[in-house]
mmCIF file of C-alpha atoms and ligand atoms in Angstrom:
data_model
loop_
_atom_site.group_PDB
_atom_site.id
_atom_site.type_symbol
_atom_site.label_atom_id
_atom_site.label_comp_id
_atom_site.label_asym_id
_atom_site.label_seq_id
_atom_site.Cartn_x
_atom_site.Cartn_y
_atom_site.Cartn_z
ATOM 1 C CA MET A 1 12.513 6.446 -36.431
ATOM 2 C CA SER A 2 14.071 9.861 -36.033
ATOM 3 C CA THR A 3 15.519 12.678 -38.134
ATOM 4 C CA PRO A 4 18.784 14.582 -37.719
ATOM 5 C CA HIS A 5 17.004 17.080 -35.426
ATOM 6 C CA ILE A 6 13.879 15.372 -34.003
ATOM 7 C CA GLU A 7 13.925 12.109 -31.988
ATOM 8 C CA ALA A 8 10.160 11.466 -32.069
ATOM 9 C CA LYS A 9 8.698 8.169 -33.247
ATOM 10 C CA LYS A 10 6.120 8.051 -36.070
ATOM 11 C CA GLY A 11 2.711 8.942 -34.636
ATOM 12 C CA ASP A 12 4.148 10.968 -31.728
ATOM 13 C CA ILE A 13 3.306 14.301 -33.376
ATOM 14 C CA ALA A 14 -0.195 15.626 -34.105
ATOM 15 C CA LYS A 15 -1.341 16.840 -37.521
ATOM 16 C CA THR A 16 -1.426 20.413 -36.174
ATOM 17 C CA VAL A 17 1.694 21.840 -34.532
ATOM 18 C CA LEU A 18 2.164 25.206 -32.825
ATOM 19 C CA LEU A 19 5.650 26.555 -33.451
ATOM 20 C CA PRO A 20 7.006 29.169 -31.000
ATOM 21 C CA GLY A 21 10.603 30.182 -31.607
ATOM 22 C CA ASP A 22 11.469 29.702 -27.931
ATOM 23 C CA PRO A 23 11.384 26.074 -26.720
ATOM 24 C CA LEU A 24 10.629 27.358 -23.223
ATOM 25 C CA ARG A 25 7.443 28.912 -24.594
ATOM 26 C CA ALA A 26 6.597 25.452 -25.988
ATOM 27 C CA LYS A 27 7.080 24.069 -22.455
ATOM 28 C CA PHE A 28 4.920 26.896 -21.028
ATOM 29 C CA ILE A 29 2.089 26.053 -23.438
ATOM 30 C CA ALA A 30 2.351 22.313 -22.715
ATOM 31 C CA ASP A 31 2.412 22.928 -18.943
ATOM 32 C CA ASN A 32 -0.442 25.454 -18.899
ATOM 33 C CA PHE A 33 -2.827 24.566 -21.721
ATOM 34 C CA LEU A 34 -2.497 20.889 -22.664
ATOM 35 C CA GLU A 35 -3.596 17.649 -20.987
ATOM 36 C CA ASP A 36 -2.156 14.112 -21.304
ATOM 37 C CA VAL A 37 1.128 15.701 -22.346
ATOM 38 C CA LYS A 38 3.961 13.608 -23.771
ATOM 39 C CA GLN A 39 7.338 15.139 -24.663
ATOM 40 C CA PHE A 40 8.582 13.924 -28.045
ATOM 41 C CA ASN A 41 11.775 15.919 -28.494
ATOM 42 C CA ALA A 42 14.721 17.214 -26.462
ATOM 43 C CA VAL A 43 17.412 17.125 -29.180
ATOM 44 C CA ARG A 44 19.364 20.406 -28.857
ATOM 45 C CA ASN A 45 16.798 21.316 -26.145
ATOM 46 C CA MET A 46 14.296 22.142 -28.925
ATOM 47 C CA PHE A 47 11.474 20.791 -26.779
ATOM 48 C CA GLY A 48 8.414 19.281 -28.464
ATOM 49 C CA TYR A 49 5.204 18.087 -26.806
ATOM 50 C CA THR A 50 1.950 16.448 -27.857
ATOM 51 C CA GLY A 51 -1.189 16.725 -25.745
ATOM 52 C CA LYS A 52 -4.888 17.457 -25.801
ATOM 53 C CA TYR A 53 -6.602 20.869 -25.913
ATOM 54 C CA LYS A 54 -10.369 20.693 -25.333
ATOM 55 C CA GLY A 55 -10.172 16.999 -26.237
ATOM 56 C CA LYS A 56 -8.347 17.518 -29.545
ATOM 57 C CA GLU A 57 -4.780 16.315 -30.107
ATOM 58 C CA ILE A 58 -2.266 19.083 -30.818
ATOM 59 C CA SER A 59 1.507 19.445 -30.649
ATOM 60 C CA VAL A 60 3.803 22.343 -29.773
ATOM 61 C CA MET A 61 7.513 22.597 -30.522
ATOM 62 C CA GLY A 62 10.203 25.273 -30.541
ATOM 63 C CA THR A 63 11.834 26.232 -33.851
ATOM 64 C CA GLY A 64 14.713 28.421 -32.788
ATOM 65 C CA MET A 65 15.356 31.844 -34.261
ATOM 66 C CA GLY A 66 15.754 32.566 -37.953
ATOM 67 C CA ILE A 67 14.652 31.199 -41.314
ATOM 68 C CA PRO A 68 17.340 28.455 -41.525
ATOM 69 C CA SER A 69 16.231 27.021 -38.187
ATOM 70 C CA ILE A 70 12.480 26.995 -38.826
ATOM 71 C CA GLY A 71 13.284 25.699 -42.326
ATOM 72 C CA ILE A 72 14.872 22.600 -40.790
ATOM 73 C CA TYR A 73 12.112 21.832 -38.284
ATOM 74 C CA SER A 74 9.150 22.594 -40.552
ATOM 75 C CA TYR A 75 10.629 20.430 -43.352
ATOM 76 C CA GLU A 76 11.117 17.444 -41.028
ATOM 77 C CA LEU A 77 7.719 17.847 -39.328
ATOM 78 C CA ILE A 78 5.933 17.814 -42.714
ATOM 79 C CA ASN A 79 7.978 15.201 -44.572
ATOM 80 C CA GLU A 80 8.943 12.781 -41.768
ATOM 81 C CA TYR A 81 5.985 13.116 -39.377
ATOM 82 C CA GLY A 82 3.080 13.996 -41.671
ATOM 83 C CA VAL A 83 2.273 17.330 -40.018
ATOM 84 C CA GLU A 84 -0.375 19.186 -42.046
ATOM 85 C CA ASN A 85 -0.947 22.475 -40.195
ATOM 86 C CA LEU A 86 2.041 24.485 -38.956
ATOM 87 C CA ILE A 87 1.189 27.543 -36.893
ATOM 88 C CA ARG A 88 4.022 29.839 -35.862
ATOM 89 C CA ILE A 89 3.346 31.870 -32.734
ATOM 90 C CA GLY A 90 5.992 34.418 -31.944
ATOM 91 C CA SER A 91 7.062 37.916 -31.101
ATOM 92 C CA ALA A 92 7.606 40.773 -33.520
ATOM 93 C CA GLY A 93 8.691 44.378 -33.696
ATOM 94 C CA ALA A 94 6.127 46.948 -34.798
ATOM 95 C CA TYR A 95 6.891 48.913 -37.969
ATOM 96 C CA SER A 96 3.378 50.362 -38.084
ATOM 97 C CA LYS A 97 2.659 53.263 -35.704
ATOM 98 C CA ASP A 98 -0.863 51.858 -35.292
ATOM 99 C CA LEU A 99 0.514 48.923 -33.291
ATOM 100 C CA ASP A 100 1.058 48.883 -29.503
ATOM 101 C CA LEU A 101 2.933 46.392 -27.321
ATOM 102 C CA TYR A 102 0.979 43.135 -26.962
ATOM 103 C CA ASP A 103 -1.099 43.784 -30.110
ATOM 104 C CA VAL A 104 -1.705 40.622 -32.173
ATOM 105 C CA VAL A 105 -0.639 40.520 -35.833
ATOM 106 C CA ILE A 106 -1.491 37.721 -38.288
ATOM 107 C CA ALA A 107 0.942 37.495 -41.211
ATOM 108 C CA MET A 108 -1.154 37.193 -44.382
ATOM 109 C CA GLY A 109 2.087 37.637 -46.326
ATOM 110 C CA SER A 110 5.787 37.629 -45.568
ATOM 111 C CA CYS A 111 8.517 39.683 -47.230
ATOM 112 C CA SER A 112 12.187 38.962 -46.661
ATOM 113 C CA ASP A 113 15.859 39.730 -47.406
ATOM 114 C CA SER A 114 16.527 35.991 -47.212
ATOM 115 C CA ASN A 115 17.893 33.849 -50.067
ATOM 116 C CA PHE A 116 15.688 30.946 -48.939
ATOM 117 C CA ALA A 117 13.648 31.003 -52.190
ATOM 118 C CA HIS A 118 16.755 30.536 -54.368
ATOM 119 C CA GLN A 119 16.455 26.745 -53.882
ATOM 120 C CA PHE A 120 13.268 26.802 -56.061
ATOM 121 C CA ASP A 121 15.142 28.452 -58.936
ATOM 122 C CA LEU A 122 12.136 30.586 -59.976
ATOM 123 C CA GLU A 123 12.491 33.275 -62.656
ATOM 124 C CA GLY A 124 10.906 35.992 -60.449
ATOM 125 C CA THR A 125 9.799 36.731 -56.883
ATOM 126 C CA PHE A 126 7.584 34.162 -55.117
ATOM 127 C CA SER A 127 4.918 35.713 -52.866
ATOM 128 C CA ALA A 128 5.112 33.961 -49.511
ATOM 129 C CA ILE A 129 1.533 33.846 -48.198
ATOM 130 C CA CYS A 130 -0.223 31.997 -45.409
ATOM 131 C CA ASP A 131 -2.897 29.328 -45.846
ATOM 132 C CA TYR A 132 -6.275 31.011 -46.393
ATOM 133 C CA ASP A 133 -8.361 28.447 -44.458
ATOM 134 C CA LEU A 134 -6.121 28.757 -41.395
ATOM 135 C CA LEU A 135 -6.220 32.555 -41.701
ATOM 136 C CA ARG A 136 -10.009 32.614 -41.941
ATOM 137 C CA LYS A 137 -10.363 30.247 -38.939
ATOM 138 C CA ALA A 138 -7.914 32.315 -36.875
ATOM 139 C CA VAL A 139 -9.739 35.586 -37.634
ATOM 140 C CA ASN A 140 -13.083 33.976 -36.751
ATOM 141 C CA VAL A 141 -11.690 32.638 -33.446
ATOM 142 C CA ALA A 142 -10.229 36.048 -32.626
ATOM 143 C CA GLU A 143 -13.615 37.698 -33.242
ATOM 144 C CA GLU A 144 -15.373 35.108 -31.047
ATOM 145 C CA LYS A 145 -12.857 35.814 -28.280
ATOM 146 C CA ASN A 146 -12.996 39.602 -28.761
ATOM 147 C CA ILE A 147 -9.282 39.688 -29.532
ATOM 148 C CA ASP A 148 -8.358 42.505 -31.935
ATOM 149 C CA VAL A 149 -6.038 41.288 -34.689
ATOM 150 C CA HIS A 150 -4.129 43.196 -37.369
ATOM 151 C CA VAL A 151 -3.899 41.148 -40.584
ATOM 152 C CA GLY A 152 -1.319 42.061 -43.220
ATOM 153 C CA ASN A 153 2.236 41.849 -44.468
ATOM 154 C CA VAL A 154 5.291 41.272 -42.267
ATOM 155 C CA PHE A 155 9.031 41.440 -42.914
ATOM 156 C CA SER A 156 10.944 38.249 -42.128
ATOM 157 C CA ALA A 157 14.483 39.504 -41.522
ATOM 158 C CA ASP A 158 17.769 37.625 -41.722
ATOM 159 C CA ILE A 159 19.386 40.319 -39.579
ATOM 160 C CA PHE A 160 18.360 41.378 -36.070
ATOM 161 C CA TYR A 161 20.996 44.121 -35.622
ATOM 162 C CA ASN A 162 20.765 45.736 -39.048
ATOM 163 C CA GLN A 163 23.564 48.251 -39.551
ATOM 164 C CA LYS A 164 21.275 50.074 -41.997
ATOM 165 C CA SER A 165 19.294 51.463 -39.082
ATOM 166 C CA GLU A 166 16.763 53.368 -41.226
ATOM 167 C CA GLU A 167 15.987 50.413 -43.562
ATOM 168 C CA TRP A 168 12.762 49.557 -41.685
ATOM 169 C CA LYS A 169 11.145 52.871 -42.750
ATOM 170 C CA LYS A 170 11.122 51.724 -46.404
ATOM 171 C CA TRP A 171 9.178 48.597 -45.437
ATOM 172 C CA GLU A 172 6.835 50.659 -43.247
ATOM 173 C CA LYS A 173 6.107 52.858 -46.301
ATOM 174 C CA MET A 174 5.050 49.687 -48.148
ATOM 175 C CA GLY A 175 2.509 48.962 -45.434
ATOM 176 C CA VAL A 176 4.505 46.206 -43.737
ATOM 177 C CA LEU A 177 3.120 45.892 -40.204
ATOM 178 C CA ALA A 178 5.947 44.248 -38.271
ATOM 179 C CA VAL A 179 9.285 42.442 -38.380
ATOM 180 C CA GLU A 180 10.170 38.936 -37.194
ATOM 181 C CA MET A 181 12.592 36.275 -38.470
ATOM 182 C CA GLU A 182 10.842 33.006 -39.364
ATOM 183 C CA SER A 183 7.528 33.284 -41.247
ATOM 184 C CA TYR A 184 9.103 33.527 -44.715
ATOM 185 C CA GLY A 185 10.958 30.219 -44.245
ATOM 186 C CA LEU A 186 7.834 28.565 -42.828
ATOM 187 C CA TYR A 187 5.550 29.730 -45.662
ATOM 188 C CA LEU A 188 7.931 28.648 -48.443
ATOM 189 C CA THR A 189 8.595 25.257 -46.840
ATOM 190 C CA ALA A 190 4.869 24.627 -46.282
ATOM 191 C CA LYS A 191 3.907 25.608 -49.839
ATOM 192 C CA ALA A 192 6.737 23.569 -51.380
ATOM 193 C CA ASN A 193 5.783 20.467 -49.350
ATOM 194 C CA ASN A 194 1.975 20.644 -49.581
ATOM 195 C CA ALA A 195 1.237 21.694 -46.016
ATOM 196 C CA ARG A 196 -0.712 24.625 -44.531
ATOM 197 C CA ALA A 197 0.946 27.397 -42.494
ATOM 198 C CA LEU A 198 0.027 30.529 -40.578
ATOM 199 C CA THR A 199 1.941 32.988 -38.393
ATOM 200 C CA ILE A 200 0.383 34.731 -35.383
ATOM 201 C CA LEU A 201 2.559 37.342 -33.703
ATOM 202 C CA THR A 202 2.526 39.472 -30.581
ATOM 203 C CA ILE A 203 4.214 42.859 -30.662
ATOM 204 C CA SER A 204 7.104 42.836 -28.154
ATOM 205 C CA ASP A 205 8.920 45.931 -29.386
ATOM 206 C CA SER A 206 8.141 49.026 -31.484
ATOM 207 C CA PHE A 207 10.242 51.113 -33.832
ATOM 208 C CA HIS A 208 8.168 54.114 -32.768
ATOM 209 C CA SER A 209 8.840 53.984 -29.025
ATOM 210 C CA ASP A 210 11.392 52.714 -26.511
ATOM 211 C CA LYS A 211 8.802 50.628 -24.677
ATOM 212 C CA GLN A 212 9.936 46.992 -24.407
ATOM 213 C CA THR A 213 8.642 43.751 -22.945
ATOM 214 C CA THR A 214 10.955 41.671 -20.751
ATOM 215 C CA PRO A 215 12.242 38.235 -21.860
ATOM 216 C CA GLU A 216 10.172 36.731 -19.020
ATOM 217 C CA GLU A 217 7.021 38.436 -20.325
ATOM 218 C CA ARG A 218 7.881 37.245 -23.842
ATOM 219 C CA GLN A 219 8.157 33.679 -22.568
ATOM 220 C CA THR A 220 5.003 33.526 -20.460
ATOM 221 C CA SER A 221 2.567 36.255 -21.461
ATOM 222 C CA PHE A 222 1.405 36.606 -25.064
ATOM 223 C CA THR A 223 -1.447 34.234 -24.202
ATOM 224 C CA LYS A 224 -3.875 35.858 -26.686
ATOM 225 C CA MET A 225 -2.031 34.429 -29.701
ATOM 226 C CA MET A 226 -1.746 31.074 -27.939
ATOM 227 C CA GLU A 227 -5.507 30.954 -27.303
ATOM 228 C CA ILE A 228 -6.197 31.654 -30.994
ATOM 229 C CA ALA A 229 -3.666 29.097 -32.260
ATOM 230 C CA LEU A 230 -4.817 26.354 -29.871
ATOM 231 C CA GLU A 231 -8.321 26.533 -31.366
ATOM 232 C CA LEU A 232 -6.952 25.665 -34.831
ATOM 233 C CA GLY A 233 -6.302 22.000 -33.980
ATOM 234 C CA GLU A 234 -8.395 19.510 -36.008
HETATM 235 N N1 LIG B 301 14.472 41.098 -36.324
HETATM 236 C C1 LIG B 301 13.616 41.240 -35.280
HETATM 237 N N2 LIG B 301 13.360 42.490 -34.826
HETATM 238 C C2 LIG B 301 12.521 42.647 -33.806
HETATM 239 CL CL1 LIG B 301 12.212 44.242 -33.235
HETATM 240 C C3 LIG B 301 11.911 41.542 -33.196
HETATM 241 N N3 LIG B 301 11.030 41.381 -32.162
HETATM 242 C C4 LIG B 301 10.809 40.075 -32.035
HETATM 243 N N4 LIG B 301 11.518 39.375 -32.959
HETATM 244 C C5 LIG B 301 11.486 37.895 -33.018
HETATM 245 O O1 LIG B 301 12.168 37.459 -31.839
HETATM 246 C C6 LIG B 301 13.411 36.883 -32.161
HETATM 247 C C7 LIG B 301 14.482 37.924 -32.002
HETATM 248 O O2 LIG B 301 14.453 38.450 -30.692
HETATM 249 C C8 LIG B 301 13.287 36.369 -33.588
HETATM 250 O O3 LIG B 301 12.952 34.987 -33.535
HETATM 251 C C9 LIG B 301 12.156 37.214 -34.198
HETATM 252 O O4 LIG B 301 11.200 36.386 -34.861
HETATM 253 C C10 LIG B 301 12.209 40.257 -33.711
HETATM 254 N N5 LIG B 301 13.055 40.111 -34.754
#
């Protein structure tokens, strides 16, 4: 079997899947953390792998950047391959001045300027939230590993280079911790298709300083969020 975007056979993908935006980060995780690794996807170079972490089966696959892209992959993983737990691990920009580079943020909720929710034709605004059990497990794992985590709202943007350069300050005033570009699409797709989802982010940029991480660091470091997410396999 296959889908328009994933060439895996039924049974190739574990019930829990880590979802970095960058397929090369998926390869990094497979190469450095998993055993008995099998690659299940290379369509459009959106690499996907299944292996074992501490004896438990888990998969990792890139999603690409943006809500449309993660909307495609999360929908097919849930509905064609029976994936139950979808855990995005990615980078984000800090809106909150309390966040430093490499801090870990867990997105309890996700705001957006996306139209992705229009498909559900709701008379009102749907609150995109993570799965509570996954959130609770992730916070417990972080405490056990002495990893500080910031849990709260994020902004899932459709635009990276926003011409309204001061727009982010309005979201900061509402207590939004950070900005990324996928969690909103993941949370809506998971809720609408009876799956569980969580987003764990590492701060790679800040709106309060010019400090930046390099693309190479973004691809290979950020291991704290990986270590938390890998423990969430069932
Ligand atoms: N809008 C936006 N802004 C900032 Cl400051 C970001 N820092 C990291 N990302 C994430 O990294 C990619 C963009 O570089 C996206 O997948 C997004 O999720 C960011 N996305």
